[in-house]
mmCIF file of C-alpha atoms in Angstrom:
data_model
loop_
_atom_site.group_PDB
_atom_site.id
_atom_site.type_symbol
_atom_site.label_atom_id
_atom_site.label_comp_id
_atom_site.label_asym_id
_atom_site.label_seq_id
_atom_site.Cartn_x
_atom_site.Cartn_y
_atom_site.Cartn_z
ATOM 1 C CA UNK A 1 0.256 -0.267 -0.061
ATOM 2 C CA UNK A 2 1.487 3.437 -0.883
ATOM 3 C CA UNK A 3 0.717 6.728 1.156
ATOM 4 C CA UNK A 4 1.298 10.173 1.377
ATOM 5 C CA UNK A 5 3.250 12.411 4.058
ATOM 6 C CA UNK A 6 3.083 16.147 3.770
ATOM 7 C CA UNK A 7 4.908 17.886 6.114
ATOM 8 C CA UNK A 8 3.499 20.838 7.415
ATOM 9 C CA UNK A 9 -0.319 21.982 7.551
ATOM 10 C CA UNK A 10 -0.307 25.926 7.063
ATOM 11 C CA UNK A 11 2.795 27.299 5.234
ATOM 12 C CA UNK A 12 1.834 31.113 5.507
ATOM 13 C CA UNK A 13 4.409 33.652 3.302
ATOM 14 C CA UNK A 14 4.069 37.217 1.374
ATOM 15 C CA UNK A 15 2.579 38.512 -1.922
ATOM 16 C CA UNK A 16 6.075 37.200 -4.052
ATOM 17 C CA UNK A 17 8.290 34.784 -2.081
ATOM 18 C CA UNK A 18 9.220 31.976 -3.427
ATOM 19 C CA UNK A 19 7.230 29.102 -1.819
ATOM 20 C CA UNK A 20 7.711 25.185 -1.700
ATOM 21 C CA UNK A 21 5.899 22.542 -0.270
ATOM 22 C CA UNK A 22 6.592 19.371 0.526
ATOM 23 C CA UNK A 23 5.465 15.878 -0.311
ATOM 24 C CA UNK A 24 6.972 12.654 0.876
ATOM 25 C CA UNK A 25 5.123 8.950 -0.283
ATOM 26 C CA UNK A 26 6.037 5.749 0.753
ATOM 27 C CA UNK A 27 5.368 2.492 -1.842
ATOM 28 C CA UNK A 28 7.326 -0.766 -2.569
ATOM 29 C CA UNK A 29 6.487 -0.634 -6.422
ATOM 30 C CA UNK A 30 6.539 2.533 -9.296
ATOM 31 C CA UNK A 31 3.948 6.039 -8.355
ATOM 32 C CA UNK A 32 2.323 8.535 -10.874
ATOM 33 C CA UNK A 33 2.054 11.846 -8.485
ATOM 34 C CA UNK A 34 -0.146 14.198 -8.255
ATOM 35 C CA UNK A 35 -0.758 17.629 -6.468
ATOM 36 C CA UNK A 36 -4.276 19.186 -6.220
ATOM 37 C CA UNK A 37 -4.695 22.316 -5.528
ATOM 38 C CA UNK A 38 -8.497 23.431 -3.470
ATOM 39 C CA UNK A 39 -10.092 26.914 -3.329
ATOM 40 C CA UNK A 40 -12.067 28.229 -0.889
ATOM 41 C CA UNK A 41 -15.509 26.376 -0.905
ATOM 42 C CA UNK A 42 -14.642 24.729 -4.372
ATOM 43 C CA UNK A 43 -13.395 21.306 -5.171
ATOM 44 C CA UNK A 44 -10.222 19.639 -6.600
ATOM 45 C CA UNK A 45 -9.182 20.725 -9.433
ATOM 46 C CA UNK A 46 -5.341 19.054 -10.760
ATOM 47 C CA UNK A 47 -2.167 21.863 -10.654
ATOM 48 C CA UNK A 48 0.322 19.494 -11.610
ATOM 49 C CA UNK A 49 0.849 14.930 -12.632
ATOM 50 C CA UNK A 50 4.192 13.313 -12.879
ATOM 51 C CA UNK A 51 4.212 9.897 -14.436
ATOM 52 C CA UNK A 52 7.782 9.081 -16.211
ATOM 53 C CA UNK A 53 10.528 10.922 -17.573
ATOM 54 C CA UNK A 54 11.076 14.415 -16.739
ATOM 55 C CA UNK A 55 12.031 14.667 -12.843
ATOM 56 C CA UNK A 56 11.005 18.069 -13.038
ATOM 57 C CA UNK A 57 6.955 18.523 -14.231
ATOM 58 C CA UNK A 58 6.064 22.279 -14.727
ATOM 59 C CA UNK A 59 2.120 22.854 -13.334
ATOM 60 C CA UNK A 60 -0.923 25.812 -14.407
ATOM 61 C CA UNK A 61 -0.241 28.947 -12.421
ATOM 62 C CA UNK A 62 3.207 29.182 -12.473
ATOM 63 C CA UNK A 63 3.307 25.961 -10.174
ATOM 64 C CA UNK A 64 6.110 23.607 -10.493
ATOM 65 C CA UNK A 65 7.251 20.329 -9.120
ATOM 66 C CA UNK A 66 10.380 17.856 -9.479
ATOM 67 C CA UNK A 67 10.141 14.295 -8.574
ATOM 68 C CA UNK A 68 13.384 12.929 -6.741
ATOM 69 C CA UNK A 69 12.626 8.689 -6.117
ATOM 70 C CA UNK A 70 16.432 9.093 -4.104
ATOM 71 C CA UNK A 71 14.891 10.815 -1.521
ATOM 72 C CA UNK A 72 10.891 9.703 -2.268
ATOM 73 C CA UNK A 73 9.496 13.407 -2.766
ATOM 74 C CA UNK A 74 7.752 15.292 -5.062
ATOM 75 C CA UNK A 75 7.420 18.791 -3.480
ATOM 76 C CA UNK A 76 5.590 21.951 -4.595
ATOM 77 C CA UNK A 77 7.441 25.552 -4.878
ATOM 78 C CA UNK A 78 6.231 28.050 -6.974
ATOM 79 C CA UNK A 79 9.020 30.897 -7.102
ATOM 80 C CA UNK A 80 6.882 34.037 -6.646
ATOM 81 C CA UNK A 81 3.266 33.456 -5.187
ATOM 82 C CA UNK A 82 0.135 36.064 -5.185
ATOM 83 C CA UNK A 83 -2.248 36.486 -3.192
ATOM 84 C CA UNK A 84 -4.684 34.521 -5.187
ATOM 85 C CA UNK A 85 -2.627 30.983 -4.249
ATOM 86 C CA UNK A 86 -4.130 31.747 -1.226
ATOM 87 C CA UNK A 87 -5.624 27.735 -1.426
ATOM 88 C CA UNK A 88 -5.114 24.145 0.412
ATOM 89 C CA UNK A 89 -2.899 21.760 -1.995
ATOM 90 C CA UNK A 90 -3.058 18.250 -0.933
ATOM 91 C CA UNK A 91 -0.373 16.224 -2.448
ATOM 92 C CA UNK A 92 -1.109 12.379 -3.580
ATOM 93 C CA UNK A 93 0.245 9.280 -5.267
ATOM 94 C CA UNK A 94 -0.630 5.457 -6.673
ATOM 95 C CA UNK A 95 0.611 2.787 -7.937
ATOM 96 C CA UNK A 96 0.697 1.003 -11.642
ATOM 97 C CA UNK A 97 -1.557 -1.281 -11.802
ATOM 98 C CA UNK A 98 -5.034 -0.836 -13.135
ATOM 99 C CA UNK A 99 -6.297 -0.797 -10.172
ATOM 100 C CA UNK A 100 -4.245 1.395 -8.370
ATOM 101 C CA UNK A 101 -6.277 4.063 -5.749
ATOM 102 C CA UNK A 102 -5.834 7.252 -5.331
ATOM 103 C CA UNK A 103 -4.119 7.933 -1.941
ATOM 104 C CA UNK A 104 -4.194 11.668 -0.155
ATOM 105 C CA UNK A 105 -2.023 13.457 2.173
ATOM 106 C CA UNK A 106 -3.323 15.442 5.508
ATOM 107 C CA UNK A 107 -3.487 18.428 3.206
ATOM 108 C CA UNK A 108 -1.305 22.107 3.042
ATOM 109 C CA UNK A 109 -2.814 25.338 4.322
ATOM 110 C CA UNK A 110 -1.369 27.748 1.612
ATOM 111 C CA UNK A 111 -1.927 31.179 3.433
ATOM 112 C CA UNK A 112 -0.007 34.708 1.416
ATOM 113 C CA UNK A 113 -0.716 37.445 2.604
ATOM 114 C CA UNK A 114 0.344 41.670 1.057
ATOM 115 C CA UNK B 1 -22.095 22.637 -17.601
ATOM 116 C CA UNK B 2 -19.947 21.060 -15.371
ATOM 117 C CA UNK B 3 -18.749 16.973 -15.980
ATOM 118 C CA UNK B 4 -19.159 16.758 -12.562
ATOM 119 C CA UNK B 5 -22.302 17.941 -10.978
ATOM 120 C CA UNK B 6 -23.219 16.878 -6.341
ATOM 121 C CA UNK B 7 -26.900 17.193 -5.175
ATOM 122 C CA UNK B 8 -27.059 18.202 -2.818
ATOM 123 C CA UNK B 9 -24.629 20.832 -2.604
ATOM 124 C CA UNK B 10 -25.322 21.356 1.267
ATOM 125 C CA UNK B 11 -27.436 19.636 3.319
ATOM 126 C CA UNK B 12 -28.466 19.611 6.945
ATOM 127 C CA UNK B 13 -29.672 15.986 8.470
ATOM 128 C CA UNK B 14 -30.803 15.186 11.480
ATOM 129 C CA UNK B 15 -29.441 12.141 13.398
ATOM 130 C CA UNK B 16 -30.268 8.921 12.394
ATOM 131 C CA UNK B 17 -32.531 9.690 9.457
ATOM 132 C CA UNK B 18 -30.964 7.782 5.951
ATOM 133 C CA UNK B 19 -29.389 10.152 3.165
ATOM 134 C CA UNK B 20 -28.434 9.925 -0.518
ATOM 135 C CA UNK B 21 -25.616 11.929 -2.350
ATOM 136 C CA UNK B 22 -25.988 12.350 -5.630
ATOM 137 C CA UNK B 23 -22.993 12.134 -8.311
ATOM 138 C CA UNK B 24 -23.727 12.462 -12.332
ATOM 139 C CA UNK B 25 -20.526 13.460 -14.772
ATOM 140 C CA UNK B 26 -20.983 13.772 -18.324
ATOM 141 C CA UNK B 27 -16.984 12.746 -18.773
ATOM 142 C CA UNK B 28 -18.216 9.416 -20.509
ATOM 143 C CA UNK B 29 -15.881 7.850 -17.931
ATOM 144 C CA UNK B 30 -15.660 4.399 -16.289
ATOM 145 C CA UNK B 31 -14.966 4.756 -12.976
ATOM 146 C CA UNK B 32 -16.606 6.897 -10.637
ATOM 147 C CA UNK B 33 -16.023 7.362 -6.337
ATOM 148 C CA UNK B 34 -17.040 9.024 -3.110
ATOM 149 C CA UNK B 35 -14.711 10.615 -0.723
ATOM 150 C CA UNK B 36 -14.880 12.657 2.070
ATOM 151 C CA UNK B 37 -12.649 14.987 3.368
ATOM 152 C CA UNK B 38 -12.332 16.451 7.002
ATOM 153 C CA UNK B 39 -10.480 19.532 8.453
ATOM 154 C CA UNK B 40 -6.727 18.338 9.035
ATOM 155 C CA UNK B 41 -7.779 14.321 7.892
ATOM 156 C CA UNK B 42 -7.360 15.372 3.949
ATOM 157 C CA UNK B 43 -9.661 13.505 1.729
ATOM 158 C CA UNK B 44 -10.318 9.761 2.027
ATOM 159 C CA UNK B 45 -12.061 7.067 0.186
ATOM 160 C CA UNK B 46 -14.912 5.462 0.823
ATOM 161 C CA UNK B 47 -15.795 3.505 -1.974
ATOM 162 C CA UNK B 48 -15.493 3.421 -5.616
ATOM 163 C CA UNK B 49 -16.776 1.452 -8.523
ATOM 164 C CA UNK B 50 -14.398 0.577 -11.415
ATOM 165 C CA UNK B 51 -17.812 -0.200 -13.472
ATOM 166 C CA UNK B 52 -21.734 -0.688 -13.335
ATOM 167 C CA UNK B 53 -20.896 -4.173 -11.488
ATOM 168 C CA UNK B 54 -18.471 -3.865 -10.007
ATOM 169 C CA UNK B 55 -18.327 -1.806 -6.063
ATOM 170 C CA UNK B 56 -15.144 -1.923 -3.598
ATOM 171 C CA UNK B 57 -15.545 -0.448 -0.719
ATOM 172 C CA UNK B 58 -12.214 1.933 0.752
ATOM 173 C CA UNK B 59 -10.992 3.067 3.571
ATOM 174 C CA UNK B 60 -13.535 4.068 5.785
ATOM 175 C CA UNK B 61 -16.840 3.007 3.912
ATOM 176 C CA UNK B 62 -18.864 2.083 7.656
ATOM 177 C CA UNK B 63 -21.740 3.235 7.353
ATOM 178 C CA UNK B 64 -22.414 4.120 3.922
ATOM 179 C CA UNK B 65 -23.378 2.654 1.370
ATOM 180 C CA UNK B 66 -23.392 3.058 -2.373
ATOM 181 C CA UNK B 67 -25.336 2.584 -5.816
ATOM 182 C CA UNK B 68 -23.752 2.430 -9.127
ATOM 183 C CA UNK B 69 -27.485 2.922 -10.941
ATOM 184 C CA UNK B 70 -25.466 3.841 -14.602
ATOM 185 C CA UNK B 71 -21.963 4.626 -16.304
ATOM 186 C CA UNK B 72 -22.953 7.627 -14.821
ATOM 187 C CA UNK B 73 -24.289 8.175 -11.982
ATOM 188 C CA UNK B 74 -22.425 7.244 -8.485
ATOM 189 C CA UNK B 75 -25.212 7.405 -5.018
ATOM 190 C CA UNK B 76 -23.338 7.445 -2.057
ATOM 191 C CA UNK B 77 -26.121 6.613 1.257
ATOM 192 C CA UNK B 78 -26.243 7.404 4.906
ATOM 193 C CA UNK B 79 -28.272 4.278 6.052
ATOM 194 C CA UNK B 80 -29.151 6.391 9.876
ATOM 195 C CA UNK B 81 -26.515 10.052 9.789
ATOM 196 C CA UNK B 82 -24.531 10.732 13.013
ATOM 197 C CA UNK B 83 -23.384 14.125 13.820
ATOM 198 C CA UNK B 84 -19.204 12.538 12.787
ATOM 199 C CA UNK B 85 -20.889 12.093 9.453
ATOM 200 C CA UNK B 86 -21.269 15.905 8.924
ATOM 201 C CA UNK B 87 -17.678 16.440 6.564
ATOM 202 C CA UNK B 88 -17.680 18.510 2.587
ATOM 203 C CA UNK B 89 -18.243 15.167 0.604
ATOM 204 C CA UNK B 90 -16.518 15.434 -2.807
ATOM 205 C CA UNK B 91 -17.628 12.367 -5.857
ATOM 206 C CA UNK B 92 -14.731 11.769 -8.680
ATOM 207 C CA UNK B 93 -14.475 10.235 -11.915
ATOM 208 C CA UNK B 94 -11.964 8.353 -13.892
ATOM 209 C CA UNK B 95 -11.046 6.942 -17.381
ATOM 210 C CA UNK B 96 -8.624 3.904 -18.140
ATOM 211 C CA UNK B 97 -8.746 5.316 -22.008
ATOM 212 C CA UNK B 98 -7.344 8.553 -21.410
ATOM 213 C CA UNK B 99 -4.929 8.738 -18.287
ATOM 214 C CA UNK B 100 -7.165 6.962 -15.859
ATOM 215 C CA UNK B 101 -4.396 3.726 -15.686
ATOM 216 C CA UNK B 102 -2.359 6.786 -13.854
ATOM 217 C CA UNK B 103 -6.156 7.885 -12.117
ATOM 218 C CA UNK B 104 -5.557 10.926 -12.577
ATOM 219 C CA UNK B 105 -9.048 12.234 -11.543
ATOM 220 C CA UNK B 106 -11.686 14.838 -12.131
ATOM 221 C CA UNK B 107 -13.771 16.454 -8.771
ATOM 222 C CA UNK B 108 -17.286 17.069 -7.965
ATOM 223 C CA UNK B 109 -18.023 20.558 -6.709
ATOM 224 C CA UNK B 110 -18.647 18.725 -3.089
ATOM 225 C CA UNK B 111 -22.049 18.015 -0.903
ATOM 226 C CA UNK B 112 -21.768 19.974 2.566
ATOM 227 C CA UNK B 113 -23.193 17.469 5.263
ATOM 228 C CA UNK B 114 -24.238 18.454 8.366
ATOM 229 C CA UNK B 115 -25.672 15.697 10.798
ATOM 230 C CA UNK B 116 -27.376 17.369 13.979
#
């Protein structure tokens, strides 16, 4: 079975500062990794995904993440955040079995202030 | 129109009542899922269905049941609601042929359920 750990429940940051949201996973087989974003009072929206190939993945709204197999991590980064990036961010993992399901981390609330 | 819809969007009910949450999708996906979201706990899988005749329990299925009436419809029932089932419930879909093997899922807007 796979699992996900998001190390920070909240990350406060000032506008235009860089941010990194941390995600570590555990799995005995190859994984696929996802970051979803949930804006206030909305459903989840896919931000980016790693399936294979280049370990640096670019997503929407200027976010990117890097897959590091040796450290079993998939940290999310943005060089300069905006107020509108305030949201909850979820890291999720699945495996390469066609019958696999998604396992989510507990989420990180990104709080961007002026 | 939204690809994944959930009804109702908000519901307040009393302990012991039976309640059904409904999910419909126009994406043509085979796979559908029900999750609940609680503050600080992330999303936890309740039930999932890989096709109309396939229903599987997730991490937290106790106290819940589901029905897959058609490819496009997946309902979640609480037979006798209790206060600790107060949560935000999400339906999601995925499809094997369009990347579903990787389990990229598409989410509905959620149903906020309060059990008094």
